[in-house]
Coordinates of C-alpha atoms and ligand atoms in Angstrom, one line a residue:
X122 CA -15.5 -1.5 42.8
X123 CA -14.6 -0.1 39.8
X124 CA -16.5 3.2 38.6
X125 CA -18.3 2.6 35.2
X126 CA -17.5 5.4 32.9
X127 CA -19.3 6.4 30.0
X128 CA -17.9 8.6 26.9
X129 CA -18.7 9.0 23.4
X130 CA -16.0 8.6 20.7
X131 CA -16.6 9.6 16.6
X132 CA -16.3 6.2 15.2
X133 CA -14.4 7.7 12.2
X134 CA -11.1 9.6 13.8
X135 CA -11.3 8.0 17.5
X136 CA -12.2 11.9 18.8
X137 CA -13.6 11.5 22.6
X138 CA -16.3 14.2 24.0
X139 CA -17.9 13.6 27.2
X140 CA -21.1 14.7 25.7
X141 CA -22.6 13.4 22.2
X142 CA -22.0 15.5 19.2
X143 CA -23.7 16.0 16.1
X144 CA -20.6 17.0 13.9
X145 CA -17.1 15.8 15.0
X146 CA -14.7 19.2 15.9
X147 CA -11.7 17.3 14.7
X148 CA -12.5 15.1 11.5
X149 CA -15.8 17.6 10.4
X150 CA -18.2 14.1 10.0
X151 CA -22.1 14.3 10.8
X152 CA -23.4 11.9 12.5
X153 CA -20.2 9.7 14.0
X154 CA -20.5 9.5 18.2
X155 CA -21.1 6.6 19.6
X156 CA -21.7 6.0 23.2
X157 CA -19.3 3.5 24.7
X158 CA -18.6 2.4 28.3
X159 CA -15.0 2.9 28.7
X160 CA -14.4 1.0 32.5
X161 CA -10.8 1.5 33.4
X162 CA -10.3 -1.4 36.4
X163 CA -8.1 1.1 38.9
X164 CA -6.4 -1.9 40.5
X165 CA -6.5 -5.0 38.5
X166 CA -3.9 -6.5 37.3
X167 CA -1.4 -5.0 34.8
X168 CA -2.5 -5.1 31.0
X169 CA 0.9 -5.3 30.2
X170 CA 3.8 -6.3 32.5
X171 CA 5.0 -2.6 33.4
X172 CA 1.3 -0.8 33.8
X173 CA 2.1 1.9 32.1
X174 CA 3.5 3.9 35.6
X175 CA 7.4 2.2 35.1
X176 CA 7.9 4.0 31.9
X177 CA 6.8 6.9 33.3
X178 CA 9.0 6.5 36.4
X179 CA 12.1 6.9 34.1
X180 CA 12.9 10.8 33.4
X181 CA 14.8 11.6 30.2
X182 CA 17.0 14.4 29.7
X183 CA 17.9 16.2 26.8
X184 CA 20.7 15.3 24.7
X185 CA 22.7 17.6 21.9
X186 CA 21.9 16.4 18.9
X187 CA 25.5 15.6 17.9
X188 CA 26.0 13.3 21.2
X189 CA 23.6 10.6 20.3
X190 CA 24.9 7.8 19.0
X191 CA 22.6 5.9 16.5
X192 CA 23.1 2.5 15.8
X193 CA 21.4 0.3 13.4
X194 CA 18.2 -1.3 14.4
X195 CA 18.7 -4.8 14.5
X196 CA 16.3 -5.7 11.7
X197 CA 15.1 -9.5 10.9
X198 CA 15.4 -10.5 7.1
X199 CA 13.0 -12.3 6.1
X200 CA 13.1 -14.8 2.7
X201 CA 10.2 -12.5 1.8
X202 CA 12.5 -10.3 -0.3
X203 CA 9.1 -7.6 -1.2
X204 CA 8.5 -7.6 2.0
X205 CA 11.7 -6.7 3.1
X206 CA 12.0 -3.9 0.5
X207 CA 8.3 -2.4 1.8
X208 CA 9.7 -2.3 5.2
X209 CA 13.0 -1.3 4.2
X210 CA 15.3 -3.8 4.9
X211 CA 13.6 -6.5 7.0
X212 CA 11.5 -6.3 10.2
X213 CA 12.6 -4.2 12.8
X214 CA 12.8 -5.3 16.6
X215 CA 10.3 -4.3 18.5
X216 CA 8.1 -2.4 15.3
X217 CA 4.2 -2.3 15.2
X218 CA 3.1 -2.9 11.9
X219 CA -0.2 -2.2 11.0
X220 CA -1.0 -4.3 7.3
X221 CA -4.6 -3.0 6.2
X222 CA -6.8 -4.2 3.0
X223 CA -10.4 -5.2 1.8
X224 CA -11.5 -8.5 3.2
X225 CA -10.6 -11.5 0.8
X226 CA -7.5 -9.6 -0.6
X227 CA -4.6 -11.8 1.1
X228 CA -4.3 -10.1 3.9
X229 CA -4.3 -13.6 6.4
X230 CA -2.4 -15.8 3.6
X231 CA 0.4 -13.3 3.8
X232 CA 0.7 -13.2 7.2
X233 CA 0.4 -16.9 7.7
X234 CA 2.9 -17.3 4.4
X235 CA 5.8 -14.9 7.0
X236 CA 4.8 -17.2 9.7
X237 CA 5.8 -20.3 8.5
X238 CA 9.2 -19.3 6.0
X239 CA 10.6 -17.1 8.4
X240 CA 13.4 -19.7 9.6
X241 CA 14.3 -21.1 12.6
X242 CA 12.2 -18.5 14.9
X243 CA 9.0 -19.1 17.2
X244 CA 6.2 -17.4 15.4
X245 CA 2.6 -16.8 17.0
X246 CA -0.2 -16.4 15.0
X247 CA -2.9 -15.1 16.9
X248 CA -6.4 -15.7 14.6
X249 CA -9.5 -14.3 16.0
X250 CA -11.0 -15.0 12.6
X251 CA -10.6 -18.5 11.7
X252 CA -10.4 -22.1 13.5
X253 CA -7.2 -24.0 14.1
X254 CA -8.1 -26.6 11.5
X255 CA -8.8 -23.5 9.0
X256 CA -5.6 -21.8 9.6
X257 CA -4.1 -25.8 9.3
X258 CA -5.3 -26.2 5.7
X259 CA -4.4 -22.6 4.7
X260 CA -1.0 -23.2 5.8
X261 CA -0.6 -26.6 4.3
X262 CA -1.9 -24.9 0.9
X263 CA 1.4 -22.9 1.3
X264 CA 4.1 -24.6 2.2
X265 CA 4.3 -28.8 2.9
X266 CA 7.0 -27.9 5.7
X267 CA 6.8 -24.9 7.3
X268 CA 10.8 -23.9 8.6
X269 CA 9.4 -21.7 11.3
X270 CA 7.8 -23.0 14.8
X271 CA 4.5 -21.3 13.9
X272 CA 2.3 -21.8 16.6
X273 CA -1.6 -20.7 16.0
X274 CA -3.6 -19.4 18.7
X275 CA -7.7 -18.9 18.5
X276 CA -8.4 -16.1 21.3
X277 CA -9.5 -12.8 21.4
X278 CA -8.8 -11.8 24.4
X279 CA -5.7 -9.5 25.1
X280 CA -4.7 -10.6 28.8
X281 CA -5.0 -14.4 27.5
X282 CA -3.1 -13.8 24.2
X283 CA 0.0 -11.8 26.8
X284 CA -0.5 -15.0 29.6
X285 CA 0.1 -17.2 26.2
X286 CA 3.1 -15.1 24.8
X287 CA 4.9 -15.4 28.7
X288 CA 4.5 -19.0 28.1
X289 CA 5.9 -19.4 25.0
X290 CA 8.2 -16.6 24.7
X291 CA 7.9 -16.0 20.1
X292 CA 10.3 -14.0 18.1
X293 CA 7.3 -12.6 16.2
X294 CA 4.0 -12.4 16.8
X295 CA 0.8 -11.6 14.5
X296 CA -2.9 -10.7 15.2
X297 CA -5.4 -11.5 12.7
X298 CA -7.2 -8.8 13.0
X299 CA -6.8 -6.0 15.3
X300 CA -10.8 -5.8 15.0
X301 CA -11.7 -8.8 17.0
X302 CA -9.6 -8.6 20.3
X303 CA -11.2 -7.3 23.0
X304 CA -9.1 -6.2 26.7
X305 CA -11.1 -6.8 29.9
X306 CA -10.1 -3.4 31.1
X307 CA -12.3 -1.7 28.4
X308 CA -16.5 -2.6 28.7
X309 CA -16.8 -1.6 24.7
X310 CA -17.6 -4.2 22.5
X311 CA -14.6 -5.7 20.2
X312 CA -14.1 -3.8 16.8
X313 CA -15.2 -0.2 18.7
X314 CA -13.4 2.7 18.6
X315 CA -11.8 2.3 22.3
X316 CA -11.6 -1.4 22.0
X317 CA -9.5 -1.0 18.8
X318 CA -7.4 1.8 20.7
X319 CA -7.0 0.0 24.0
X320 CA -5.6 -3.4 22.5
X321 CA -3.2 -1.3 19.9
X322 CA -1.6 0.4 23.1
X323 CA -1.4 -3.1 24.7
X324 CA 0.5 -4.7 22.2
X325 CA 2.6 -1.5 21.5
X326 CA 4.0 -1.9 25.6
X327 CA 4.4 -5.3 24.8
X328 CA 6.5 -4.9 21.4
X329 CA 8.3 -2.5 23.0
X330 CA 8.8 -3.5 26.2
X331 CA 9.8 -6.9 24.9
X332 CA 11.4 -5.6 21.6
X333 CA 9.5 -8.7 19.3
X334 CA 7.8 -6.9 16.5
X335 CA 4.4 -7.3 16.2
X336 CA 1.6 -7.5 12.8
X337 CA -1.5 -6.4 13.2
X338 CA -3.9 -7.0 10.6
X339 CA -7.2 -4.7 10.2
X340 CA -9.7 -4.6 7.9
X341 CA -10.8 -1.5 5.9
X342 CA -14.3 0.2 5.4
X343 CA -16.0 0.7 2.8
X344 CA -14.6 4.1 2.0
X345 CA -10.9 3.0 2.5
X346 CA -9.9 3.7 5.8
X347 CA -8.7 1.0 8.3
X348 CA -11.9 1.0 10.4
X349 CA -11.3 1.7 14.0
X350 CA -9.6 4.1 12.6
X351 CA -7.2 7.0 12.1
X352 CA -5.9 6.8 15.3
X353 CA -4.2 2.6 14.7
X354 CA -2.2 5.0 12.3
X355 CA -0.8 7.5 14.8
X356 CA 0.0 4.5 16.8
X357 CA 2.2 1.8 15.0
X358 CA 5.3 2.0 13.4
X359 CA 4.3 1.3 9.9
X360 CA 1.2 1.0 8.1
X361 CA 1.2 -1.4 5.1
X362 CA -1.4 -1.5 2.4
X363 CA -2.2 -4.9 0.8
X364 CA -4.3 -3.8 -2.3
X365 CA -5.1 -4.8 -5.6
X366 CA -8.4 -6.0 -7.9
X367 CA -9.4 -9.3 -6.4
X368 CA -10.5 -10.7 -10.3
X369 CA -6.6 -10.0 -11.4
X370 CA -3.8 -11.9 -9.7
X371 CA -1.5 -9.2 -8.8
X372 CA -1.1 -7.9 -5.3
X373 CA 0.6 -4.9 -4.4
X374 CA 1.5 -4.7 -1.2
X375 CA 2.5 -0.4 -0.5
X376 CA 3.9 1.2 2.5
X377 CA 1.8 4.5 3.4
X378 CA 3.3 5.4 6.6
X379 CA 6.8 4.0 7.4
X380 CA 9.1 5.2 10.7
X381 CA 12.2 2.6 9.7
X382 CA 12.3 3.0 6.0
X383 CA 10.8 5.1 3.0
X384 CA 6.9 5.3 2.8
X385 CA 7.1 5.2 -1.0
X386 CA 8.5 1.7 -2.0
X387 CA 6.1 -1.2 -3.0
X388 CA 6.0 -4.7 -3.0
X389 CA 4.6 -6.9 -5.6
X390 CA 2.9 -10.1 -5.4
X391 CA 1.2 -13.2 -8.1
X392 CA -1.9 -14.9 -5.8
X393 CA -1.4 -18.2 -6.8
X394 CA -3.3 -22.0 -6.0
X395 CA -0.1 -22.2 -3.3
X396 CA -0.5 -19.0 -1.9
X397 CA 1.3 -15.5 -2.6
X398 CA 4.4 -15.3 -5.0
X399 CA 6.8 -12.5 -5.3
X400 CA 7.2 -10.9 -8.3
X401 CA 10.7 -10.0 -8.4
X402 CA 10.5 -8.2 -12.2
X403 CA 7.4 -6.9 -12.5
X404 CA 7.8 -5.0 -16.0
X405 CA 7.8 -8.3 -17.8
X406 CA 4.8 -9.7 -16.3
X407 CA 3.3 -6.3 -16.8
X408 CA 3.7 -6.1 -20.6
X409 CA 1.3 -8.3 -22.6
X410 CA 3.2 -9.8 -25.0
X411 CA 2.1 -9.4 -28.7
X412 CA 3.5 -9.3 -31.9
X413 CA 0.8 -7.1 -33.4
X414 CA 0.8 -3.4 -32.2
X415 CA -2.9 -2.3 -31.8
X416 CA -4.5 1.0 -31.4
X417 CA -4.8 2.9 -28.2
X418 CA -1.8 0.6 -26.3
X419 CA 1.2 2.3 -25.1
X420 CA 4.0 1.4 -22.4
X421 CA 5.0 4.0 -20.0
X422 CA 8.2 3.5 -18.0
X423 CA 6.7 4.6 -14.3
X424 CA 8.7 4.1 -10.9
X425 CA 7.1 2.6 -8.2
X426 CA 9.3 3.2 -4.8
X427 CA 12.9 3.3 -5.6
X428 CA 12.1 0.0 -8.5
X429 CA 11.5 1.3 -12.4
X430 CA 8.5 -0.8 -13.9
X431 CA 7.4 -0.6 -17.4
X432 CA 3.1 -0.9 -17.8
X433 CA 1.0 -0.7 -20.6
X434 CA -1.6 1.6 -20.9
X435 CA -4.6 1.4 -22.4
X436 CA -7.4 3.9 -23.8
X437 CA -10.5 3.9 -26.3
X438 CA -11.9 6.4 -27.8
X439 CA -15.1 5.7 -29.3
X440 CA -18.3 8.0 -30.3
X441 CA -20.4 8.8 -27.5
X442 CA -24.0 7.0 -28.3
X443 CA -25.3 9.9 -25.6
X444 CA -25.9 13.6 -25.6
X445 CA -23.1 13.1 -22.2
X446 CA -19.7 11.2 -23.8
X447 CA -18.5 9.0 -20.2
X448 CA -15.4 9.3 -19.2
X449 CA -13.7 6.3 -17.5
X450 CA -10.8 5.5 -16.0
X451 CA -9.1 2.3 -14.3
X452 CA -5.9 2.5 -11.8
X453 CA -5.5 6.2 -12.8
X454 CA -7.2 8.9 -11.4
X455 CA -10.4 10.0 -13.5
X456 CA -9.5 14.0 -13.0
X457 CA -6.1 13.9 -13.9
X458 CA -7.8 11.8 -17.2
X459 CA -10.1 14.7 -17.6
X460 CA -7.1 17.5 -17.7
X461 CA -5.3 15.7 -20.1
X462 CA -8.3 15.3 -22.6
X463 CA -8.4 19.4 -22.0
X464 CA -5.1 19.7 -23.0
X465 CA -5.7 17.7 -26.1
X466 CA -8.6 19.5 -27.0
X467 CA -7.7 22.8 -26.4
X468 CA -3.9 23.0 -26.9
X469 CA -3.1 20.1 -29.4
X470 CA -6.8 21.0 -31.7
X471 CA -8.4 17.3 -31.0
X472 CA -12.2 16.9 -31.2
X473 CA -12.8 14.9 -28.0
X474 CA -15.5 16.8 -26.3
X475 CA -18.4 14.1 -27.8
X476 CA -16.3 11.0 -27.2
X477 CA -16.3 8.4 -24.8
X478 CA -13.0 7.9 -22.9
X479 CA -11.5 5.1 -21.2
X480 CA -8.4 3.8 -19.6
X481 CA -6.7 1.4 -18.0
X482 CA -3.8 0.3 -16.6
X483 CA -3.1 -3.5 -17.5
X484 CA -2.8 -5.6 -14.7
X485 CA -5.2 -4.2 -12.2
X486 CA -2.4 -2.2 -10.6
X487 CA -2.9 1.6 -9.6
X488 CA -0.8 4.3 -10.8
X489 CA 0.4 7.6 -9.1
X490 CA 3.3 8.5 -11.0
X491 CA 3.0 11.4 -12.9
X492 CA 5.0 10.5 -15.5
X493 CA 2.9 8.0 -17.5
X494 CA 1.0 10.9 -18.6
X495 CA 2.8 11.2 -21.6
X496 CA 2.1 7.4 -22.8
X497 CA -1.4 8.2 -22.4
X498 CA -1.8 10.9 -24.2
X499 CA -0.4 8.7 -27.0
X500 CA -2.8 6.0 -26.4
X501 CA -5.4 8.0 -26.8
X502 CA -5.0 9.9 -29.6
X503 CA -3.9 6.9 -31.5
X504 CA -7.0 5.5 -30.5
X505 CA -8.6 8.5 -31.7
X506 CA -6.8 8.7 -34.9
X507 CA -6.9 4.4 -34.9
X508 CA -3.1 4.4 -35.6
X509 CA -1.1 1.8 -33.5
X510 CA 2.1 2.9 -31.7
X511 CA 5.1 0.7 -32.1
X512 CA 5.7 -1.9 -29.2
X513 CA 9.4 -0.7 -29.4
X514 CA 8.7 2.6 -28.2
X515 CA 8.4 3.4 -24.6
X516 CA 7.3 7.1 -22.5
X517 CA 8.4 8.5 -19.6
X518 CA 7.1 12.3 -19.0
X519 CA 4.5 14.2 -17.2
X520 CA 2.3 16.4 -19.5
X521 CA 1.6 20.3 -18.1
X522 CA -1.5 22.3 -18.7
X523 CA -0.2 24.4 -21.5
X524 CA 0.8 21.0 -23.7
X525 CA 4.5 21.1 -22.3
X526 CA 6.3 18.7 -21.7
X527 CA 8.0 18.3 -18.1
X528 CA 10.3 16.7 -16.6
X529 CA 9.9 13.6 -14.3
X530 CA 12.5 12.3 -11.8
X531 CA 15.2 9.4 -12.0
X532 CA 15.4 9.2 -15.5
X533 CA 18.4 7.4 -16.0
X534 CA 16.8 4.4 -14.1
X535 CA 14.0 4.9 -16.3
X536 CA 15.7 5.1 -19.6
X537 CA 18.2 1.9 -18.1
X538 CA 15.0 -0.2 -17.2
X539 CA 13.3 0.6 -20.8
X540 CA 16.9 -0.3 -22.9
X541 CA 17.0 -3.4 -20.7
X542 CA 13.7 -4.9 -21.9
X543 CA 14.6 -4.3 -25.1
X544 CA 12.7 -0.9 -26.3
X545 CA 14.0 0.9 -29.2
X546 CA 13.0 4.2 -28.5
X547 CA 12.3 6.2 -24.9
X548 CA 10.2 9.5 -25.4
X549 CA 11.5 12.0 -22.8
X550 CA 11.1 15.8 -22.1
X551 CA 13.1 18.3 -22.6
X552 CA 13.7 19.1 -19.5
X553 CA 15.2 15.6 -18.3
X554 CA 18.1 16.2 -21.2
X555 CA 20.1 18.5 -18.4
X556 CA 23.3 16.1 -17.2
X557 CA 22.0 13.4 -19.4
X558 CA 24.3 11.6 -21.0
X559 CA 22.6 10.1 -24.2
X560 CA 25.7 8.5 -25.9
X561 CA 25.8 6.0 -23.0
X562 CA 22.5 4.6 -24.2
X563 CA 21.7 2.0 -27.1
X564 CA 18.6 2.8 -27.1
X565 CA 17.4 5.7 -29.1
X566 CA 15.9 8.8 -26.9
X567 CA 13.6 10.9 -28.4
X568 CA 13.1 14.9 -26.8
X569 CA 9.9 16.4 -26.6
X570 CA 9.1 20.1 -25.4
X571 CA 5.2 19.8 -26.9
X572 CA 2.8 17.2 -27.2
X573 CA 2.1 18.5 -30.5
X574 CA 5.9 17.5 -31.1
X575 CA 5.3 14.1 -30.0
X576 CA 2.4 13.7 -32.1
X577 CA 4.2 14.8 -35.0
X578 CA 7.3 12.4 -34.2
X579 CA 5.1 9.1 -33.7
X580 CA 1.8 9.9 -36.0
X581 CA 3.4 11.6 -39.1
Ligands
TYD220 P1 -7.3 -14.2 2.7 O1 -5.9 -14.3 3.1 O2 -8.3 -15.0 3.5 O3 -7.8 -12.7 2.7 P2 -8.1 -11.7 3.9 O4 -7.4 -12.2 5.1 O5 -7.4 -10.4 3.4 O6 -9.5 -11.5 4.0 O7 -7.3 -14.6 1.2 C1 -8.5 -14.8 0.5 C2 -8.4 -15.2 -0.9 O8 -7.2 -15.7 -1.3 C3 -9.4 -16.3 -1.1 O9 -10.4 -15.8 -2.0 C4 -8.7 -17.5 -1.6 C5 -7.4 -16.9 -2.1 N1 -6.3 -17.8 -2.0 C6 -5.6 -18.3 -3.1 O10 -5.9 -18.0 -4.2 N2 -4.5 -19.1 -2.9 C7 -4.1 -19.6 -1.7 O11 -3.1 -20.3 -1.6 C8 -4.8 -19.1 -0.5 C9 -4.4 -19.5 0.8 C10 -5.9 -18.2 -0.7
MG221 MG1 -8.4 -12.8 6.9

């Protein structure tokens, strides 16, 4: 008989106390046990072929760091060319890839999308989510003729998914989602805490073990974390993002964590009728294209992983109706907004203390990058002032607290990406001109030190 076991595990960082606890010691949450039966079966039969005691049975030894030989993982390129670039140069043998995002954001249609285009390799698509004839319809949405032998499973359960994988023997498998497998050695129900953790270390053995890489798709709360939780993170390979505002078509699809590749670079996709379409030059979709130059519009030439992008940015400055002026920001972070309207008001003499402020990045994209700092500033105080900036000029700087300036990096891809489109002028700082050859460019470059500087350059 097996002996039932009972712990209690904070449903927010996977932390496991024998006893239940008001505030979690490791993730400092009120509030978060849960009592689970966790019912390990001592002599059933093997989650995963080895059982965990084989790769324990092997001892390593250390080796000198100069002895090991490293050879390049085999990796699997897929026609996918964003996805390859997210996980840095195609899938990797035996990975564990974790791809989270809000419900309804792709997540499934880009999965399913892989399954069928990558060729000539046995695919599994393991849906706990959707029937057969659902996953049928999607998939015919897609692509007419898949070039892959996709084959779609409905099952949750882990030991029947691994008895179905022995069968067929696939080059890739994927789970839709993570959340609603369950394993028979666990009592918990399917989505908990130890359910989530259990099945993750299942398919790890097998990916490893088998060296077929593995998706796992989970779904993310409410406050942005892949629920069931932190720990899926520790776990895989490679956690994937899929993000981006389901009313605008553009999908960004961002590597957080990344164990084959870098963890900065980002894939962009176009959610079409017929499924997901990469965006292979994302600047010119980016870019509204007017003749007129308005008010309050500026482009800023940002990088996004190793891949220059120019975006337009967007701000309004308008009276504040209210004793409180709002401040408002889309795709940019609403503090960093607020430091810059300080600088302007403090350093640079600008009146903005009683207006509304907002921005917005076109496109429903989200920026990090420091450097589009400069643009804004622009955009809003030729909002402000209601002058219109030229379309031909572009920005690429971060701005510091004092008004300076600074510098921001790879500014020659910058300046290359901005000549190519066709910009007349690039604003840059000072600090960037180090090493710079300017002569090699057509386009003129304009550098700053001050904002005040820049103001007098583009406003008169
Ligand atoms: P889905 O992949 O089901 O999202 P997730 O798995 O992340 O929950 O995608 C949901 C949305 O995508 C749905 O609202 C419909 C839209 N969609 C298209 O616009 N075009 C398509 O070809 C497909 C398959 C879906
Ligand atoms: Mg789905």
């Amino acid at each position: 008989m097996a002996k039932t076991k009972s712990s209690y595990f904070c449903q927010s960082c996977g932390y496991e106390s024998p006893k239940w606890l008001g505030k979690c010691p490791a993730c400092q949450q009120w509030n978060t046990f849960v009592e689970e039966v966790v019912e390990k079966k001592s002599n059933g039969v093997p989650d995963w072929k080895s059982a965990g005691s084989a790769s324990l049975s092997r001892v390593n030894k250390p080796s000198k760091v100069q002895e090991i030989v490293y050879t390049e993982e085999h990796r699997l390129v897929t026609p996918d060319k964003e996805l390859n670039r997210v996980l840095g140069g195609g899938i990797v043998g035996g990975s564990l890839v974790l791809i989270g995002g809000e419900p309804g954001i792709g997540k499934s249609t880009l999965m399913l999308q892989l399954a069928l285009i990558v060729p000539k390799l046995k695919v599994l698509y393991v849906s706990g989510e959707e029937s057969e004839q659902q996953i049928k319809l999607r998939a015919e949405r897609i692509l007419a003729k898949p070039m892959s032998d996709c084959y779609i499973l409905t099952e949750t359960s882990t030991q029947n998914i691994f008895k179905q994988i022995e069968l067929l023997e696939p080059n890739l498998v994927i789970i839709d989602s993570i959340q609603t497998l369950h394993s028979s050695h666990i009592e918990s129900t399917p989505g908990s805490v130890s359910q989530v953790r259990e099945c993750t270390a299942e398919l790890l053995r097998f990916a490893k073990e088998s060296s077929t890489p593995v998706f796992l798709i989970g779904h993310i709360t409410k406050d942005g974390m892949i629920a069931g939780p932190k720990i899926l993170e520790h776990m895989v390979d490679t956690v994937l993002q899929f993000e981006g505002d389901r009313h605008h078509v553009y999908r960004i699809l961002r590597a957080i964590k990344n164990r084959f590749g870098s963890a900065s670079e980002l894939g962009i996709y176009e959610m079409e009728g017929t499924g997901l379409r990469e965006v292979s030059n994302p600047s010119e979709i980016l870019l509204s294209q007017r003749e007129e130059p308005l008010s309050g519009v500026t482009i800023s030439a940002t990088m996004e992983g190793m891949r220059p992008m120019l975006i337009e940015t967007q701000a309004l400055v308008s009276t504040s109706p209210y004793g409180t002026p709002q401040r408002s920001a889309t795709g940019f972070d609403t503090r960093r907004m607020n430091m810059l309207l300080a600088v302007l008001e403090k350093r640079c003499g600008f009146k903005l203390g009683a207006k509304d402020v907002f921005l917005n990045i076109a496109g429903g994209i989200r920026v990090e990058d420091p450097s589009i700092d400069l643009g804004l500033v622009a955009a809003i105080i030729s909002s402000h002032e209601d002058i219109p900036v030229s379309y031909k000029i572009c920005f690429a700087a971060e701005v510091g607290l004092s008004g300076e300036i600074r510098a921001v990096t790879r500014i020659e891809q910058r300046i290359a990406e901005a000549q190519k489109l066709g910009f007349e002028q690039i604003f840059i700082s000072k600090y960037n001109k180090k090493g710079l050859d300017v002569s090699k460019y057509q386009i003129e470059i304009k550098i700053v030190s001050k904002v005040e500087e820049m103001f007098s350059l583009l406003f008169g």
